[in-house]
Short mmCIF file of C-alpha atoms in Angstrom, two decimals:
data_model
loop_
_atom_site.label_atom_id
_atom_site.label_comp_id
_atom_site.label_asym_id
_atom_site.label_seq_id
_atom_site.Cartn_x
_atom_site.Cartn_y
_atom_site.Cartn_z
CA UNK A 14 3.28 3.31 10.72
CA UNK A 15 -0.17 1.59 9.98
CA UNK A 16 -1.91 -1.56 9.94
CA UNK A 17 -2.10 -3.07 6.36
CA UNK A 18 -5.41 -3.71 6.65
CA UNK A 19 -6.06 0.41 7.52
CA UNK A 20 -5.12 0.62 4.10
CA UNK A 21 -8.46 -1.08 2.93
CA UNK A 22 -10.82 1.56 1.88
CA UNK A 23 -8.44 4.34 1.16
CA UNK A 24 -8.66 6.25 -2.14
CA UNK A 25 -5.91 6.20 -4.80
CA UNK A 26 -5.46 10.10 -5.72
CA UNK A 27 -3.84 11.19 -8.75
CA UNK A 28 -1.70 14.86 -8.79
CA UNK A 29 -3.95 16.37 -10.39
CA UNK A 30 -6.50 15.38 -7.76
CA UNK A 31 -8.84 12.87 -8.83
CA UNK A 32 -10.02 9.73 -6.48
CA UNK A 33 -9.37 6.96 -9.27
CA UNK A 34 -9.78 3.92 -7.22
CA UNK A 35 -10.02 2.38 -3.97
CA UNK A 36 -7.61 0.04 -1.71
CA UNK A 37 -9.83 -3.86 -2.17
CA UNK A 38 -6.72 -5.50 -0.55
CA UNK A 39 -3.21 -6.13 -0.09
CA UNK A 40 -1.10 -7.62 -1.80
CA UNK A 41 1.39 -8.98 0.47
CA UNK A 42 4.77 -11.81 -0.07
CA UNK A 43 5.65 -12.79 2.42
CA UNK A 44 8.99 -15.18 1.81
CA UNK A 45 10.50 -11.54 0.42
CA UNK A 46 8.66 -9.70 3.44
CA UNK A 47 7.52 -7.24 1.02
CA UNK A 48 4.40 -5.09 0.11
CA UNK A 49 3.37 -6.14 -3.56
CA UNK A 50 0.85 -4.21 -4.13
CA UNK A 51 -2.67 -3.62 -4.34
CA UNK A 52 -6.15 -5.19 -6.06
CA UNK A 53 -8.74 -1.97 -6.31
CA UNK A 54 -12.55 -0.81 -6.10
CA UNK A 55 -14.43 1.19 -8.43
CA UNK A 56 -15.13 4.70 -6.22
CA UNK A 57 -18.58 5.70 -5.87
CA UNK A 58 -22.11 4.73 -5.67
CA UNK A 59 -22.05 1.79 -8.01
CA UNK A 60 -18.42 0.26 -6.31
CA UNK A 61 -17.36 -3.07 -7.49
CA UNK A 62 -14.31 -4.71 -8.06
CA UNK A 63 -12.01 -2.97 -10.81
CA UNK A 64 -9.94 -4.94 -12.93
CA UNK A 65 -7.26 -2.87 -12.67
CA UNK A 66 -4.53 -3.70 -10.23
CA UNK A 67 -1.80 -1.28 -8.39
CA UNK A 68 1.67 -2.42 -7.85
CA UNK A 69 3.74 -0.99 -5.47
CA UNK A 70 6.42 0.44 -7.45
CA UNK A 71 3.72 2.43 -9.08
CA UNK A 72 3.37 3.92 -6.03
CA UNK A 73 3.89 7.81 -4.97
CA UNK A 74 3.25 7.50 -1.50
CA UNK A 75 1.01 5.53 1.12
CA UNK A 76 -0.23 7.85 3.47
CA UNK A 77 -3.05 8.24 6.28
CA UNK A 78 -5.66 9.44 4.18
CA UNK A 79 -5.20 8.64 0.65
CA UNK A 80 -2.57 5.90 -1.77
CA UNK A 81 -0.97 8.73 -3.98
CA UNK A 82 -0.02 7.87 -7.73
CA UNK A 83 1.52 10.16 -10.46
CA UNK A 84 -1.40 9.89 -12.62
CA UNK A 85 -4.01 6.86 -13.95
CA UNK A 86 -0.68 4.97 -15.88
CA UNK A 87 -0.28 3.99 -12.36
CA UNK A 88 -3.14 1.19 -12.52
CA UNK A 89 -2.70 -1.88 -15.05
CA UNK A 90 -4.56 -4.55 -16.41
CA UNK A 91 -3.68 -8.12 -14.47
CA UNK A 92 -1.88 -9.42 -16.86
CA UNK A 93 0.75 -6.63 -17.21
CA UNK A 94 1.10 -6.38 -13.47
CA UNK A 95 3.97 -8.37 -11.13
CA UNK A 96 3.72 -11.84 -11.46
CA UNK A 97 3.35 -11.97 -7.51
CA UNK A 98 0.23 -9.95 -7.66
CA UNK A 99 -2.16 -12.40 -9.31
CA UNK A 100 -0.41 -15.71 -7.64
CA UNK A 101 -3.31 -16.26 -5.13
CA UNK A 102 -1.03 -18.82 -2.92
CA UNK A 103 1.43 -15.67 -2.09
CA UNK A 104 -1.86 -13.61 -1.52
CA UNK A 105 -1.87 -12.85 2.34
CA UNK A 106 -1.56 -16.38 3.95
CA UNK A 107 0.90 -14.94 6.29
CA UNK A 108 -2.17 -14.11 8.53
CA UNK A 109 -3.06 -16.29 11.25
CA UNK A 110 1.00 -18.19 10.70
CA UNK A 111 2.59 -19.00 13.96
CA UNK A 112 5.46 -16.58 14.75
CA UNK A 113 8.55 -18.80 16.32
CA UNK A 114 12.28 -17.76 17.40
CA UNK A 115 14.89 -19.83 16.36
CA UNK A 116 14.87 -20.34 20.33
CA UNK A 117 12.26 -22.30 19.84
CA UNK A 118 9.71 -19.81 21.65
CA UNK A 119 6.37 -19.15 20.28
CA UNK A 120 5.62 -15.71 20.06
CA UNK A 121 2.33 -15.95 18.87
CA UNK A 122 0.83 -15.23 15.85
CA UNK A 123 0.38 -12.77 12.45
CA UNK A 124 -2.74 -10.98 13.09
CA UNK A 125 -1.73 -8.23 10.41
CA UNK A 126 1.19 -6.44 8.54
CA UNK A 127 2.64 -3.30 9.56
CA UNK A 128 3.64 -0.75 7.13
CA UNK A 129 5.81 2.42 6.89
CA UNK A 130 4.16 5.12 5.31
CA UNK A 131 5.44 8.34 3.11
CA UNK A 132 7.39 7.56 -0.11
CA UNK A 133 9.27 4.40 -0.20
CA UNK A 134 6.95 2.65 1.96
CA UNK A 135 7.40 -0.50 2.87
CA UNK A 136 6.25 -4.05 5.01
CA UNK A 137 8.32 -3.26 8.67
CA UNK A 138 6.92 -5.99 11.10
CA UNK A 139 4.06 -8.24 12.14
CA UNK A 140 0.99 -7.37 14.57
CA UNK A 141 0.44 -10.57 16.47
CA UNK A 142 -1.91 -11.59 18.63
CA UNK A 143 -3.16 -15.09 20.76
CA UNK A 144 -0.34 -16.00 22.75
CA UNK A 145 1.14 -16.11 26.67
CA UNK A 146 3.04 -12.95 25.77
CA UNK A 147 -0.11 -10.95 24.48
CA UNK A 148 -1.56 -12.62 27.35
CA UNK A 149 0.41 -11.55 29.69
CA UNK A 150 0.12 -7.93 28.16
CA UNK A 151 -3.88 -7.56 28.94
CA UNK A 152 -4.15 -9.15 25.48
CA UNK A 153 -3.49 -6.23 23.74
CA UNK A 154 -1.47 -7.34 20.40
CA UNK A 155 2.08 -6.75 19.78
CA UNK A 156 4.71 -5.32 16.88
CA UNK A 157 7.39 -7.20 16.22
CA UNK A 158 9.96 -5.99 13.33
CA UNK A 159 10.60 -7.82 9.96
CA UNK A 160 13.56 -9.68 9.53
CA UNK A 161 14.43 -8.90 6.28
CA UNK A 162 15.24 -12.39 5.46
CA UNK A 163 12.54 -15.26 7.07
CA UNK A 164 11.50 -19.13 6.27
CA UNK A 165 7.67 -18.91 5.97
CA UNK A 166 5.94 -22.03 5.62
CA UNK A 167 1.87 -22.18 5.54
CA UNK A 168 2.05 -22.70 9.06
CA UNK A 169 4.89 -20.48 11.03
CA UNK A 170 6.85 -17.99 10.72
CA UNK A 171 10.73 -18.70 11.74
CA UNK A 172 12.22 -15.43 13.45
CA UNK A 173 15.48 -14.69 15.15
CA UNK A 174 15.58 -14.81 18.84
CA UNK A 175 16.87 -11.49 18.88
CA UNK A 176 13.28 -10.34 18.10
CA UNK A 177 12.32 -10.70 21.59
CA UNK A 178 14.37 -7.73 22.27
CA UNK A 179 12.21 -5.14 20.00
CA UNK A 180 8.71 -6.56 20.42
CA UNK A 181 6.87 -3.33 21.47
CA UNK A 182 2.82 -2.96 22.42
CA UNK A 183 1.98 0.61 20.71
CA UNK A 184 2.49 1.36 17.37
CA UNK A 185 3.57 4.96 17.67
CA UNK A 186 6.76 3.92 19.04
CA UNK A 187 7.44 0.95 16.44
CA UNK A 188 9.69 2.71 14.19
CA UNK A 189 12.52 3.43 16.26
CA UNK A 190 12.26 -0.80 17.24
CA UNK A 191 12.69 -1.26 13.90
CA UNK A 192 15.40 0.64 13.21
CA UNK A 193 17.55 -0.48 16.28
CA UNK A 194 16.32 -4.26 14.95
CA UNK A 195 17.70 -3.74 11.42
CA UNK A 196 21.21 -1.59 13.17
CA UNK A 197 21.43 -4.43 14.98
CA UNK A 198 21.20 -7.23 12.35
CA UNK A 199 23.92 -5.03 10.06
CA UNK A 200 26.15 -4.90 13.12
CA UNK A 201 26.42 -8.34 13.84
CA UNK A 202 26.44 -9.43 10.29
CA UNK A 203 29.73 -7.63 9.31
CA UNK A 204 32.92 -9.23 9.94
CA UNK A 205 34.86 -8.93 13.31
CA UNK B 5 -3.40 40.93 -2.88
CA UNK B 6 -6.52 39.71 -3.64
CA UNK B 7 -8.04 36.26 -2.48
CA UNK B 8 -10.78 34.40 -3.60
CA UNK B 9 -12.62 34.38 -0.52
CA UNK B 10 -12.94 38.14 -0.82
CA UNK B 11 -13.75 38.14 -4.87
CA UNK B 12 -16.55 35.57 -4.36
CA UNK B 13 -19.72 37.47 -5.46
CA UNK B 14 -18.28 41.12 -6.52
CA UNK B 15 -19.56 42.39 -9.16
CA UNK B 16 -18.12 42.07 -12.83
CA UNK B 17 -18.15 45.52 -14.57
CA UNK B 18 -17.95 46.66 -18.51
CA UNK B 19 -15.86 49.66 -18.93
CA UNK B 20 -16.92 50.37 -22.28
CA UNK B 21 -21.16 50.60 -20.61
CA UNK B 22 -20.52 51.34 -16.98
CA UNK B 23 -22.61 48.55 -16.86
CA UNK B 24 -22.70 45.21 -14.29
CA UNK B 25 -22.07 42.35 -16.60
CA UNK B 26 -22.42 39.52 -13.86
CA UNK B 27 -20.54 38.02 -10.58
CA UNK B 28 -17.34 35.84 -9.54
CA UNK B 29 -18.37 32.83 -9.08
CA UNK B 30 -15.08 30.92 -8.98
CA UNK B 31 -11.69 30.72 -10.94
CA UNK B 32 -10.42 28.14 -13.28
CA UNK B 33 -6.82 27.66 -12.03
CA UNK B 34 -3.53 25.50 -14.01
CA UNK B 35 -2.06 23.91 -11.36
CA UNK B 36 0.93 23.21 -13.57
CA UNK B 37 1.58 27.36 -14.43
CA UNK B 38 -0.40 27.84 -11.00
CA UNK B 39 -2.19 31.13 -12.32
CA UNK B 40 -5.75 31.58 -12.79
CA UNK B 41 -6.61 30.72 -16.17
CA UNK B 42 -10.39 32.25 -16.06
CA UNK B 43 -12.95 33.34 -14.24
CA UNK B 44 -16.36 31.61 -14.08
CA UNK B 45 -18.80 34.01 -14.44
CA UNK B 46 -22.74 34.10 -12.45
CA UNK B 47 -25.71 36.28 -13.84
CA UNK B 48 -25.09 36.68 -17.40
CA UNK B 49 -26.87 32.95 -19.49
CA UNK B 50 -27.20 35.14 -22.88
CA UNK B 51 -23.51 36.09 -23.19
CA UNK B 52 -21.78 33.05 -21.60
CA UNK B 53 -19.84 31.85 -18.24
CA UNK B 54 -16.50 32.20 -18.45
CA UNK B 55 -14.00 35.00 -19.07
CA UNK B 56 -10.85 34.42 -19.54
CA UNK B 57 -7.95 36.18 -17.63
CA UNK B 58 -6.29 37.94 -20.00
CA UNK B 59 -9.35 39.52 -21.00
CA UNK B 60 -10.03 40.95 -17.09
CA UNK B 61 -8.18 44.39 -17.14
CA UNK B 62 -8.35 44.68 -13.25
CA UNK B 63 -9.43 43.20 -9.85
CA UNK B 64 -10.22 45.57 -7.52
CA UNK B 65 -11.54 46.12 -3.84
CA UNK B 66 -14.83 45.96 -5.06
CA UNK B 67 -15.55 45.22 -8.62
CA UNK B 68 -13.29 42.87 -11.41
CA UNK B 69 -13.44 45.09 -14.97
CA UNK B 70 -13.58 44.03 -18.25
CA UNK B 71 -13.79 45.55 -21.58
CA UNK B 72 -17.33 44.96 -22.59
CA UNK B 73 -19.74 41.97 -22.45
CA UNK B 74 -18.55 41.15 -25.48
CA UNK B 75 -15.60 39.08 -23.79
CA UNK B 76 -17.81 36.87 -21.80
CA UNK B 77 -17.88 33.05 -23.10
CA UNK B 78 -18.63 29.75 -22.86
CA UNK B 79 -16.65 26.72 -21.58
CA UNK B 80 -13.62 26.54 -24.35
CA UNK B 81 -12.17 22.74 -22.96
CA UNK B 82 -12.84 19.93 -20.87
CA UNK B 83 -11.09 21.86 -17.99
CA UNK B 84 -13.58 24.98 -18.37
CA UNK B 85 -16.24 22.31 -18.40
CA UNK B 86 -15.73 20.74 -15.43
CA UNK B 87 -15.32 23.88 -13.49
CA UNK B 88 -18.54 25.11 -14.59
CA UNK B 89 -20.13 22.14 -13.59
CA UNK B 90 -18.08 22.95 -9.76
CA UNK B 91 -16.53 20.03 -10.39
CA UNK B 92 -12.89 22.22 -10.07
CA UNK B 93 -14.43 24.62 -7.12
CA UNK B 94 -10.86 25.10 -4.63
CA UNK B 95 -13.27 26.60 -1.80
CA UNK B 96 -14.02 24.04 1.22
CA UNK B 97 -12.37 21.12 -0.74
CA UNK B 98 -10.16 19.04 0.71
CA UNK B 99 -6.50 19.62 0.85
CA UNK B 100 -3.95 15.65 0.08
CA UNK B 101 -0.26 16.31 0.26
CA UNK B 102 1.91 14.06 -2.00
CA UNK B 103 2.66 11.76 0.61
CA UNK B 104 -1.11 11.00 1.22
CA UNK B 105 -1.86 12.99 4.27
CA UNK B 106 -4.43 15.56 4.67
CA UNK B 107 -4.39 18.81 5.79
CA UNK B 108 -7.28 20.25 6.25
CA UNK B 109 -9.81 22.05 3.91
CA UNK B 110 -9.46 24.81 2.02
CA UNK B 111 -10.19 28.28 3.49
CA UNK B 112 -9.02 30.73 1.22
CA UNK B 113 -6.72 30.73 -1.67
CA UNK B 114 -4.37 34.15 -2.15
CA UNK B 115 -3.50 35.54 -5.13
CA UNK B 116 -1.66 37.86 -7.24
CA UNK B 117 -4.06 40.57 -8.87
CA UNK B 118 -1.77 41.68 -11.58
CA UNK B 119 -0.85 38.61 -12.80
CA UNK B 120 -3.70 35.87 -11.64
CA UNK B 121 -0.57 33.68 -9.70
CA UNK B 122 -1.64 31.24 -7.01
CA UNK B 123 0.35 32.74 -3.92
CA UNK B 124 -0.76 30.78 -0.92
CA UNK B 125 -3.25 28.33 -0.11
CA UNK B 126 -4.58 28.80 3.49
CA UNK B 127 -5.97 25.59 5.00
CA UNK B 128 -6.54 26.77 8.55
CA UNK B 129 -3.86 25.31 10.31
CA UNK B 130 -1.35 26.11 7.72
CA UNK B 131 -0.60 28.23 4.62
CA UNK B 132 0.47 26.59 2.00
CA UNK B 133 3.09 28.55 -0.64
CA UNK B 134 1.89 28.40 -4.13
CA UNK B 135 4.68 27.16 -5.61
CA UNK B 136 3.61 23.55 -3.62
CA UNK B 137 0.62 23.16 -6.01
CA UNK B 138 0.17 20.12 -7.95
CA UNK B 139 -3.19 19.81 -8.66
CA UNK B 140 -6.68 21.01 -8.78
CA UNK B 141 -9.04 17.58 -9.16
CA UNK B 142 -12.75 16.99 -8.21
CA UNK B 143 -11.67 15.20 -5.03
CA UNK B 144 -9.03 17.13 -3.81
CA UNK B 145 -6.39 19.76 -4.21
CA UNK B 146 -2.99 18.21 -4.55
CA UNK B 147 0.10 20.04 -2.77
CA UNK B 148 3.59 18.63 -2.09
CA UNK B 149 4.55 17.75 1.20
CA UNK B 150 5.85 20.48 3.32
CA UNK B 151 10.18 19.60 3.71
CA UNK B 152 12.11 21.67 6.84
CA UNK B 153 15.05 22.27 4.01
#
């Protein structure tokens, strides 16, 4: 598990072990609650923006220390990538969104993405942060998991109530939360 | 078992003279065969930097032979190149596995005398099997992920 934004400043390694790029931002959807992919930095002294762009299906692996491709095929030009990575209104206006349970409760809101790591990586939950739960926590921010189906506005987020049940304040235990969330979302969907 | 730790440095010898015809530097290594390709070559500007492997007949203890100084060479590709700029050095660079994690640096890399195969890549905490090898860049050594299968 790590913060999307952690992701800013890695290096995109090739196989054969060559620092191509490096993580500008990410590209985030957040009606789909996926990872998109990713706009890149030239490496080096003379670092600007590249014009390349990664999307995440080009992807090896996200890990703690480096974004791993196959080899450079992995970065395009703009206007061969996903449609979804060059539409700035999807680009990352999930952050600062009111998170609210179809309870009605406010749970506060998106302070950043969190991400599974590895192969197959993926979007998992929300950090969030400025609320009377945080607050009541010593303000330290929480991890709730994705629903894997959401109404996003500009504004809020819209979340089951049965997130309240998995909201956890460390990180390191976030993945088994989100696998109980999503066993328990399958469960009740299926018919009695 | 030889490792490249240990043939840093020894001396190159010509069997034909008897003679010292330079010093390891460092190897050139395919990460996609994962055998040592060549051998880059220190101490010898007027007959060139690289041998290849096939033309090493042994790697000893104390001394790698080779026919004459007639096999030494210059850079023959863009791979040769770049490891005789130590662009391709394995020593002290940094070790990514495929699922973007590092392991540590590299310490020593083990291999097969006889035929110049990559047998194990020791990065302190762990030794990694040859066989994992992906690739040999100027910003890291590649290796895949380590799976309890």
């Amino acid at each position: 598990m790590a913060r999307a934004t952690d992701l800013i400043g890695l290096p995109v390694v090739t196989f054969a072990g060559e620092d191509i790029a490096e993580i500008k931002d990410v590209v985030y959807e957040p009606a789909q609650g996926g990872l998109v992919g990713f706009t890149l930095n030239k490496r080096g002294f003379f670092a600007g923006r590249l014009k390349l762009v990664l999307a995440m299906d080009a992807v090896h692996a996200l890990g703690r220390d480096a974004v791993m491709v196959e080899d450079e095929s992995a970065l395009v030009d703009t206007r061969e990538a996903p449609e979804a990575m060059t539409d700035a209104s999807s680009e990352r206006n999930v952050i600062g969104a009111a998170v609210i349970t179809d309870g009605g409760k406010q749970l506060g809101t998106v302070t950043d993405v969190v991400v599974s790591l590895g192969t197959g990586a993926e979007a998992v939950g929300y950090e969030l942060g400025g609320s009377a739960i945080t607050a009541e926590h010593g303000r330290r921010p929480l991890f709730i998991p994705l629903p894997e189906q959401l109404a996003v506005s500009g504004e809020a987020l819209m979340v089951p109530a049965e997130v309240e049940a998995f909201v956890r304040d460390d990180l390191s235990g976030f993945g088994a939360a989100v696998a109980d969330f999503r066993a328990r979302l399958h469960h009740e969907s299926e018919p009695r | 078992m030889s490792s490249f730790r240990h043939a840093h440095a020894i001396p190159v010898m010509s069997k034909a003279s008897a003679e010292k015809v330079g010093q390891i530097k460092h190897f050139v290594v395919d990460a996609t065969t994962r055998k040592i390709t060549s051998a880059q070559i220190d101490g010898n500007k007027k007959h060139g930097v690289m041998v290849s492997w096939d033309d090493i007949q042994a790697v000893g203890d104390d001394a790698v032979i080779v026919e004459s100084d007639a096999v030494l060479r210059d850079a023959a590709n863009e791979t040769e190149e770049r490891a005789a700029r130590g662009e391709l050095v394995m020593l002290d660079k940094r070790v990514l596995d495929d699922q973007g994690d590092e392991l540590g640096l590299v310490q020593d890399v083990v291999f097969d005398p006889a035929t110049g195969e990559i047998e194990a890549i020791n990065v302190g905490r762990e030794i990694v099997e040859g066989d994992r090898l992906l690739g040999v860049g100027s910003y890291a050594v590649v290796v895949q992920a380590f799976r309890a299968d």
